[in-house]
XYZ file of C-alpha atoms in Angstrom:
502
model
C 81.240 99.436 163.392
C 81.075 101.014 159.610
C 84.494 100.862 157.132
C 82.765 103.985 155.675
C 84.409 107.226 156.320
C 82.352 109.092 158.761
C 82.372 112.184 156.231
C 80.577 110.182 153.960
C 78.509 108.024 156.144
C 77.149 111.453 157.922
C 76.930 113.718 154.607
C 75.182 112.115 150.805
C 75.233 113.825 148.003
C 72.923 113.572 145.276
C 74.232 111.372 142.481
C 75.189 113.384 138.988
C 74.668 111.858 135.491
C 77.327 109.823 133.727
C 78.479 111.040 130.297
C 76.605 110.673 127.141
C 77.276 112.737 124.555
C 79.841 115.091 123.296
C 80.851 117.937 124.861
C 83.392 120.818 124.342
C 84.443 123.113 127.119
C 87.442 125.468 127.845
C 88.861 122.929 130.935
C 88.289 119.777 131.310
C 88.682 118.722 135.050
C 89.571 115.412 135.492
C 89.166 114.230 139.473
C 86.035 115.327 141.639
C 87.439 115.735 145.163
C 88.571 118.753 147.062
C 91.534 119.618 143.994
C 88.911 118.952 141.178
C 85.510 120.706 142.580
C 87.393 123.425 144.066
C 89.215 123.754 140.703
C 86.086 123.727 138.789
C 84.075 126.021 140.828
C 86.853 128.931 140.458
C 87.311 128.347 136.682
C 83.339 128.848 136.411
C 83.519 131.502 138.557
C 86.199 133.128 136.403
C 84.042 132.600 133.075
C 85.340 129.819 131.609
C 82.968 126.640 130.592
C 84.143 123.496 132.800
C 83.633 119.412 132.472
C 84.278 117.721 136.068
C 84.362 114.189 135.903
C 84.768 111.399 138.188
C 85.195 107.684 137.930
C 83.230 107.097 141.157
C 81.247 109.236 142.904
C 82.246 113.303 143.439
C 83.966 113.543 146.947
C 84.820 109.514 147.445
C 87.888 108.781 146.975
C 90.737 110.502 148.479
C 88.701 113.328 149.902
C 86.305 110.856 151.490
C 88.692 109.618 153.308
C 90.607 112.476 154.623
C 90.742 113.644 158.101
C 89.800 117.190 157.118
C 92.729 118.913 159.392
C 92.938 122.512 157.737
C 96.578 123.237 158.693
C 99.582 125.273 157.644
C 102.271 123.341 159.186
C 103.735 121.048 157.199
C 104.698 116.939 157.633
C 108.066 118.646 156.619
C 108.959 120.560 159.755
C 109.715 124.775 159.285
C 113.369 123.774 160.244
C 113.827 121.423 157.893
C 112.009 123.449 155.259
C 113.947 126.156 155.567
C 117.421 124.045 155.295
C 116.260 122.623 152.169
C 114.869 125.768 150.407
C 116.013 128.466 152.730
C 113.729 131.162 154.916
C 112.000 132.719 152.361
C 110.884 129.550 150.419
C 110.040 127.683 153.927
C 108.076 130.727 154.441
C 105.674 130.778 151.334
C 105.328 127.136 151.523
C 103.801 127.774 154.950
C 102.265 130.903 153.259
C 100.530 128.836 150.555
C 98.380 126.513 153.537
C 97.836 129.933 155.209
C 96.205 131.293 152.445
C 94.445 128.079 151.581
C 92.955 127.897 154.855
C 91.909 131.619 154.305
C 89.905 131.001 150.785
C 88.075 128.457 152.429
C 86.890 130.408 155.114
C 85.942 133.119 152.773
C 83.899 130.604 149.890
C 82.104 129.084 153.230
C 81.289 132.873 154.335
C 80.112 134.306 150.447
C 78.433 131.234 149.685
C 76.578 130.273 152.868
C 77.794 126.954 153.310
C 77.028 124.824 156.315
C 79.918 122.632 156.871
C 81.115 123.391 160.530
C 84.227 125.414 159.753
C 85.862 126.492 163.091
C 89.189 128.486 163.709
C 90.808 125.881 166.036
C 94.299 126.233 167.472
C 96.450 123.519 166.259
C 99.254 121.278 168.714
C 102.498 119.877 167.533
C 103.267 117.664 170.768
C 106.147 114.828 172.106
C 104.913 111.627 172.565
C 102.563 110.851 175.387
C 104.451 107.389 176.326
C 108.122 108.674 175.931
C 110.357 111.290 175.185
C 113.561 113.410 175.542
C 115.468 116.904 175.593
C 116.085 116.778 172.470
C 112.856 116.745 171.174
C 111.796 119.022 173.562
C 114.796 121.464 172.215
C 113.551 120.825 168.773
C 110.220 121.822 169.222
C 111.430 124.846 171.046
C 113.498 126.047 168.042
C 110.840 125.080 165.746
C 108.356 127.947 167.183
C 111.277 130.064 167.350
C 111.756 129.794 163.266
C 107.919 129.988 162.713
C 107.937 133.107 165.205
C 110.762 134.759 163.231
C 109.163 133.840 159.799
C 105.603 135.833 160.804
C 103.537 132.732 161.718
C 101.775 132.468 165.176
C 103.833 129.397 167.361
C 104.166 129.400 170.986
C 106.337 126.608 172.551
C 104.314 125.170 175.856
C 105.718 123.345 178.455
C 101.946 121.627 178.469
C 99.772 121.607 175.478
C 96.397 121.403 176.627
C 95.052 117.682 177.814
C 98.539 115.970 176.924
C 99.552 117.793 179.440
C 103.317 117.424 177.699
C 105.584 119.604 175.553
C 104.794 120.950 172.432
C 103.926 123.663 169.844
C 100.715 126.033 169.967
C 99.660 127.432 166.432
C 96.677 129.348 166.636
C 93.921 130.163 163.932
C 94.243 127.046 162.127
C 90.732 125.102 160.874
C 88.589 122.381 160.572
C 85.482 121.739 158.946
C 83.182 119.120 157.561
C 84.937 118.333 153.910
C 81.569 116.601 152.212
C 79.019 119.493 153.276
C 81.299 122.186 151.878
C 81.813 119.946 148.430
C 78.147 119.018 148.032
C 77.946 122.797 148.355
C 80.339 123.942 146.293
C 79.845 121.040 143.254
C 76.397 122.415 143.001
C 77.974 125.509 141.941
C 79.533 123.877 138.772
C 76.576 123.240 136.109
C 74.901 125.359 134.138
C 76.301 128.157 131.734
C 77.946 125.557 129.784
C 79.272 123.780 132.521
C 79.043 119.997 133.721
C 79.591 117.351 136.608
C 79.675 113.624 135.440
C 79.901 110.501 137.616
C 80.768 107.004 136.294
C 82.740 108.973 133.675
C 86.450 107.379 133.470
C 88.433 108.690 130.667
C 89.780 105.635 128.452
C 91.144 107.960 125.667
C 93.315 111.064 125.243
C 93.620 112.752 121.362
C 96.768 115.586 122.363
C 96.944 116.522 118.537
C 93.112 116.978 118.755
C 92.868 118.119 122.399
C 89.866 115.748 123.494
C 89.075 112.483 125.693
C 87.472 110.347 125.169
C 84.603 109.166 128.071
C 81.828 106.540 128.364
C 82.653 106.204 124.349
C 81.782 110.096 124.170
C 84.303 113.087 123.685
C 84.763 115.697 125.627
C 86.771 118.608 123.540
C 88.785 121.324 125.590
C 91.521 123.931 125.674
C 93.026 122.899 128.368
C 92.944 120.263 130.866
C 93.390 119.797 134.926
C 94.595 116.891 136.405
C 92.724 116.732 140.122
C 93.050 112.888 140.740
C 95.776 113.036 143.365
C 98.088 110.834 141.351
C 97.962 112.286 138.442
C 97.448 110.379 134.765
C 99.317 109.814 131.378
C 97.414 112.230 129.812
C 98.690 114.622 127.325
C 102.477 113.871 128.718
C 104.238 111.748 127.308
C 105.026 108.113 128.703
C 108.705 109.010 129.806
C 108.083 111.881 131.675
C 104.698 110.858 133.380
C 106.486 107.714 134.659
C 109.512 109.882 135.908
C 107.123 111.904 137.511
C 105.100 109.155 139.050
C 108.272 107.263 140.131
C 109.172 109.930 142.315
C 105.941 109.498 144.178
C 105.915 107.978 147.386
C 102.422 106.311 148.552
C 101.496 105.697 151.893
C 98.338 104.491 153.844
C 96.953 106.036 156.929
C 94.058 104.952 159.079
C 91.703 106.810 161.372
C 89.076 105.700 163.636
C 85.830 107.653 164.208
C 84.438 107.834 168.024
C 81.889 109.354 170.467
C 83.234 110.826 173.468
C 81.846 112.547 176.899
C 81.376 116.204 176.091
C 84.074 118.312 177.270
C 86.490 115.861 177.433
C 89.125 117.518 175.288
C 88.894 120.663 173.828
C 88.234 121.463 170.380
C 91.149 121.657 168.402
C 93.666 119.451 166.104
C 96.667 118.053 167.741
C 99.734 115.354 166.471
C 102.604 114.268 167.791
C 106.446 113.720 167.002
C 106.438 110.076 166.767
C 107.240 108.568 162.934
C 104.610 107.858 161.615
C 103.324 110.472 163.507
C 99.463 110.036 165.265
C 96.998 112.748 164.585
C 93.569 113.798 166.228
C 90.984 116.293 166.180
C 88.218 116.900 168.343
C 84.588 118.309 167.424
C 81.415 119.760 169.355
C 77.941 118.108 169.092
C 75.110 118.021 171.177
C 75.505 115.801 173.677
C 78.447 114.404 172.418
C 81.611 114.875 171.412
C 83.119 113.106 168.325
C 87.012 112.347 167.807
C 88.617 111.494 164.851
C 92.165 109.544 165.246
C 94.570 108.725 163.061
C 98.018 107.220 162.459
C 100.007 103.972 161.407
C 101.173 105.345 157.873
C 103.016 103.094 155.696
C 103.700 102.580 152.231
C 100.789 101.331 150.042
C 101.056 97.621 150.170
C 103.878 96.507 151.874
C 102.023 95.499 155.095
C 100.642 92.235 154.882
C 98.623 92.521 158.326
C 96.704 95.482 157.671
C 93.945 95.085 160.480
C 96.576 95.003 162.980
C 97.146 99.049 162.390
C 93.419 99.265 163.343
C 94.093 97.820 166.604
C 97.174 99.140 167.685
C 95.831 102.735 166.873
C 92.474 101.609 168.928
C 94.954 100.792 171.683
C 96.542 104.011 171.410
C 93.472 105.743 171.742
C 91.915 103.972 174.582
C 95.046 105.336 176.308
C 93.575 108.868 175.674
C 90.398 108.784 176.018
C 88.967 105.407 177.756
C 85.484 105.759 177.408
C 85.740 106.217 173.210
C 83.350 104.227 171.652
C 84.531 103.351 168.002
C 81.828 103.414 165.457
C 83.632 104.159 162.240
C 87.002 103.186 160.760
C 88.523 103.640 157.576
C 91.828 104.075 155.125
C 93.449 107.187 153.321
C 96.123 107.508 150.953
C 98.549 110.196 151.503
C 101.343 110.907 148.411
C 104.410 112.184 149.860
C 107.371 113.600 147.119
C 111.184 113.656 147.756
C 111.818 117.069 149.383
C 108.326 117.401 150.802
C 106.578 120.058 148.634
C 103.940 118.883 146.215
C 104.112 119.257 142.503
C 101.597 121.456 141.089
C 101.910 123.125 137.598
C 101.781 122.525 133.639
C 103.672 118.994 132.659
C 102.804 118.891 129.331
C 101.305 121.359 127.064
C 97.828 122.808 128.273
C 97.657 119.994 130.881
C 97.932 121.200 134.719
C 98.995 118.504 137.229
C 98.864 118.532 141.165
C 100.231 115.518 143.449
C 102.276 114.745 146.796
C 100.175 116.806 149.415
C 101.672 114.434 151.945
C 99.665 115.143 154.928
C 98.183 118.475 153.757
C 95.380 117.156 151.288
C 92.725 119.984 151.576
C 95.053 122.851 151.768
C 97.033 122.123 149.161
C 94.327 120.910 147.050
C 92.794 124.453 147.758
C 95.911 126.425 146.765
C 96.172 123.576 143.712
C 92.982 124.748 142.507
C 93.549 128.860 142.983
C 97.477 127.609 140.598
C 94.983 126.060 138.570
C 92.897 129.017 137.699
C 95.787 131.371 137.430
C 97.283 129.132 135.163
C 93.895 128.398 132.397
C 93.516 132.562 132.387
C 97.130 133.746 132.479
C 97.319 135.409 135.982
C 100.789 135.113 137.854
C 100.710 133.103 141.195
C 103.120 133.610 143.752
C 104.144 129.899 144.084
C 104.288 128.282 140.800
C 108.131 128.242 140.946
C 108.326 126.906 144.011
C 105.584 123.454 143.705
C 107.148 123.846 139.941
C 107.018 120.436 138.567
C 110.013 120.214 136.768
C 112.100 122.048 140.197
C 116.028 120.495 139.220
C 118.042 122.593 141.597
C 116.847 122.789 145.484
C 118.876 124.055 147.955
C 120.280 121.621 150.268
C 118.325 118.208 148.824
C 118.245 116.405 146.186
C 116.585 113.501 144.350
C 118.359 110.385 144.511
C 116.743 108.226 142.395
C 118.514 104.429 143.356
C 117.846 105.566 147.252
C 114.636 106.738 147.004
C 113.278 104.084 144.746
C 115.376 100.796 146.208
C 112.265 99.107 146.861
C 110.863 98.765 143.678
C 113.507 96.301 142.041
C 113.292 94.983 145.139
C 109.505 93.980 144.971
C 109.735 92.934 141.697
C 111.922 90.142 141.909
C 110.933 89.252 145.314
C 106.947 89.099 144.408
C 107.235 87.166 140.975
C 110.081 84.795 142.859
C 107.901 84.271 146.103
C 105.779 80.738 147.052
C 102.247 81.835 146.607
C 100.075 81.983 149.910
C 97.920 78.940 148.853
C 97.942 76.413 145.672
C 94.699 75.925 146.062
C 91.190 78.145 146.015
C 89.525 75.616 148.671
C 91.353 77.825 151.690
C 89.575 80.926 150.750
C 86.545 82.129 152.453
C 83.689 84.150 151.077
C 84.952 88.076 151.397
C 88.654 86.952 150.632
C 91.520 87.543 148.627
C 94.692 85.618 148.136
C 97.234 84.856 145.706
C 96.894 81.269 144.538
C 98.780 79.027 141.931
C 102.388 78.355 141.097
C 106.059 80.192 141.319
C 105.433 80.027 137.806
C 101.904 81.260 137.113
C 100.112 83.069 140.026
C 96.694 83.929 140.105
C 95.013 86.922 141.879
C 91.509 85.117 143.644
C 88.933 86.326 145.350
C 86.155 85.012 146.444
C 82.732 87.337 147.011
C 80.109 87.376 149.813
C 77.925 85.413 147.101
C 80.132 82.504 146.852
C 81.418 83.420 142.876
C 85.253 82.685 142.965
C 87.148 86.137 140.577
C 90.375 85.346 139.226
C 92.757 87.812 137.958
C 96.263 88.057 136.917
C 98.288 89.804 139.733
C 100.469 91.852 137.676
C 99.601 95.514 138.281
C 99.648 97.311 135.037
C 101.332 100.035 135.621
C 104.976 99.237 135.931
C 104.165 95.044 136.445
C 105.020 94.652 140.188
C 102.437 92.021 141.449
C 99.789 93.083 143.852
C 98.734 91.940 147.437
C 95.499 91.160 149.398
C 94.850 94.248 151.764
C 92.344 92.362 154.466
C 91.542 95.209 156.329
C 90.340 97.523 153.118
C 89.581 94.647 150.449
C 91.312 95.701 147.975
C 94.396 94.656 145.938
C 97.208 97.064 146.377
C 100.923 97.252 144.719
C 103.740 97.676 146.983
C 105.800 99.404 144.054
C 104.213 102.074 143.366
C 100.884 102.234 145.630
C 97.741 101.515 143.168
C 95.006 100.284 144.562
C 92.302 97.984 142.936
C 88.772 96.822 143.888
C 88.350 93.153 144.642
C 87.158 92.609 140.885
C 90.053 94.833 139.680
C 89.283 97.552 138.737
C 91.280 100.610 139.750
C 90.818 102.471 142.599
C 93.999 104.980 142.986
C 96.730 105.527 140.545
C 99.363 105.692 139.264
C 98.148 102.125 137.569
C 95.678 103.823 134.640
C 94.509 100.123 133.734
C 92.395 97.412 135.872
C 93.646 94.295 136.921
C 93.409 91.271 134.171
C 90.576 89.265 134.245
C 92.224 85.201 133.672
């Protein structure tokens, strides 16, 4: 079995150049996964000169390791949507993934992309294992409100192959998120224009308006923010670290399996339980192939992380017995206080979007159509509503101490806690632990060659200390959710900064 994301195991895309000169362009895009390329491919479209960059590779990260459900419905329920912002803001949230799911249908269709996009119906569903009236009431009212507000919802007494209660919503989507991407970033160059990999910025001149890349600049009117949790940037320090502070950051996993053809039909289904389990279902020849998903919790606060692997295996095994498992893999999923994501100008010329909770490509899609409104003046119909500075919401509210109780909480417990080991001689080749003293802890790991890395556990962004994540390899914060290679350098935000090297 592979720990790379079947989207990227079963679709490469050729490598781009790393910066090396200067550059000046009208936008610089800054993140190259569904946000960012989408983003940049509209801005060229509408005439203006573009600069996509990525740290890693275009289309690893976040978008790599999505499970490419195209939905409207949101991890916030219409009900509860509608209590919190009323009707007619429920309904052009739900509006917004409609629309996204539309403009991907129609790029795929003008541009001749490949990338299995399908119309599938999508399931809302109890629990296969247990459940009650009142769920099953819920669910009923829940189609009612998305009937009444013009979306398609039909209450079942059996979804198909559960065979239990739940919600129908036709035309929903899927599709094969790397083939449209490799499609669509090929777009980009030329005219101006430019993808680079390997291309972190290090630098940002606001007076100036340039950044500064791979020791290069890159000058620009304005600048998008496409890396999921967003950076410093132009902002300044206060306000990007409110902002990021009211970021929740969870981790989801997903297995990848064959299955009999015909065994379920082809469609996207998930279910009421919390964290809720997710699947999808597509057609090959001979085959069919499953993607399953579930176990979210917040970025580093689960010390057994392989565990979630095998109780969602279980889970699945349940459903379909003859699965065979040949991929598995990690996401991270950004979820905000009220449930919408934040997507607008937070600073001066600088356009931010964040906290798609579980709707990654279709808000990253309607991200990038705010984007292009915003860099050539046009009005968009929901910029009030994912407004990032939104104070006054109708029936919720931020509460700051509730909502971020955890972090004092890690602090004092991490930098007070025994470490694991005092000693490096208990870790194996592959490993990570934290190793020393109460008083001076060490971040070690230990690499398939034998070399032994030490690094100071102190996450730089808000100095929470980090923990080993077996299952991924990785050193994540439980604060804040930043993730870090074994050698420490960053993987996901909000931490800007690599781990110390000691």
């Amino acid at each position: 079995m592979t720990t790379i994301p079947f989207w990227i195991d079963s679709a490469p895309i050729q490598r781009f150049l790393a910066l090396r000169k200067n550059v000046n362009v009208d936008v610089l895009v800054i993140g190259a996964g569904i946000t960012g390329i989408t983003a940049a491919y509209m801005l060229t479209k509408a005439g203006l000169s573009v600069a996509l960059i990525e740290r890693e590779r275009v289309a690893s990260i976040d978008t790599g390791h999505t499970t490419a459900h195209l939905t409207y419905v949101t991890d916030v329920g219409i009900q509860e949507l509608a209590h919190n912002f009323g009707n007619d803001h429920a309904q052009a949230a739900w509006d917004a993934g409609a629309a996204a799911i539309d403009e991907i249908e129609r790029i795929v269709q003008e541009e001749g992309i490949e990338c299995e996009f399908t119309r599938v119906p999508g399931h809302l569903h109890v629990c296969v294992e247990d459940f009650s009236e009142k769920e099953i009431s819920s669910l009923k009212k829940e189609a009612g409100l998305a009937a009444k507000l013009g979306f398609d919802a039909i209450y079942l007494a059996r979804v198909p192959y559960f065979s239990v209660p739940g919600v129908r919503f036709p035309n929903q989507a899927k599709f094969h998120p790397r083939k449209y991407l490799r499609a669509l970033v090929m777009k980009i160059p030329g005219n101006g224009s430019h993808v680079f990999e390997k291309s972190a910025v290090t630098e940002f001149d606001a007076e100036k308006r340039r950044a500064k890349v791979n020791g290069h600049w890159i000058g620009f009117d304005r600048v998008v923010m496409a890396t999921n949790n967003p950076l410093v940037g132009l902002a300044s320090i206060t306000s990007a670290t409110l902002l990021q502070t009211k970021l929740s950051l969870y981790t989801s996993y997903a297995l990848g399996a064959r299955v009999p053809s015909g065994t379920i039909p082809e469609a996207l289904f998930w279910d009421t339980r919390e964290p809720y389990d997710y699947l999808r279902l597509d057609h090959h020849p001979g085959f069919d192939y499953v993607v399953y998903g579930g176990e979210d919790h917040k970025t580093g606060q689960k010390r057994k992380t392989q565990k979630a692997y095998a109780r969602l295996l279980a889970r699945l095994k349940k459903i379909i017995a003859d699965a065979q498992v040949d991929h598995r893999w990690s996401g991270q999923i950004i979820s905000t206080p009220d449930g919408l994501p934040y997507i607008g100008e937070n600073a001066e010329r600088q356009f931010i979007a964040t906290g798609f909770c579980g709707n990654g490509i279709t808000f990253g899609t309607i991200s990038a159509k705010m984007a292009r409104d915003w860099a050539t003046g046009r009005k968009n119909p929901w910029s009030d509503l994912f407004a990032v500075d939104r104070k006054k919401i109708k029936g919720a509210t931020w509460n700051y101490l509730r909502d971020n109780k955890d972090y004092p909480y890690y602090m004092i417990k991490d930098r007070i806690a025994r470490p694991e080991s005092d000693s490096v001689r208990k870790l194996k080749r592959g490993e990570g632990m934290i190793i020393g003293s109460r008083a001076k802890k060490i971040a070690a790991f230990r690499d398939r060659t034998g070399k032994l890395h030490k690094l100071s556990p102190v996450c730089p962004h808000l100095g929470c200390h980090v923990r080993w994540n077996p299952a991924e390899s990785t050193w994540d914060c439980p604060c804040h959710g930043s993730r870090f290679k074994p050698s420490g350098e960053v993987i996901a935000g909000p931490a800007e900064e690599p781990l110390s090297p000691l």
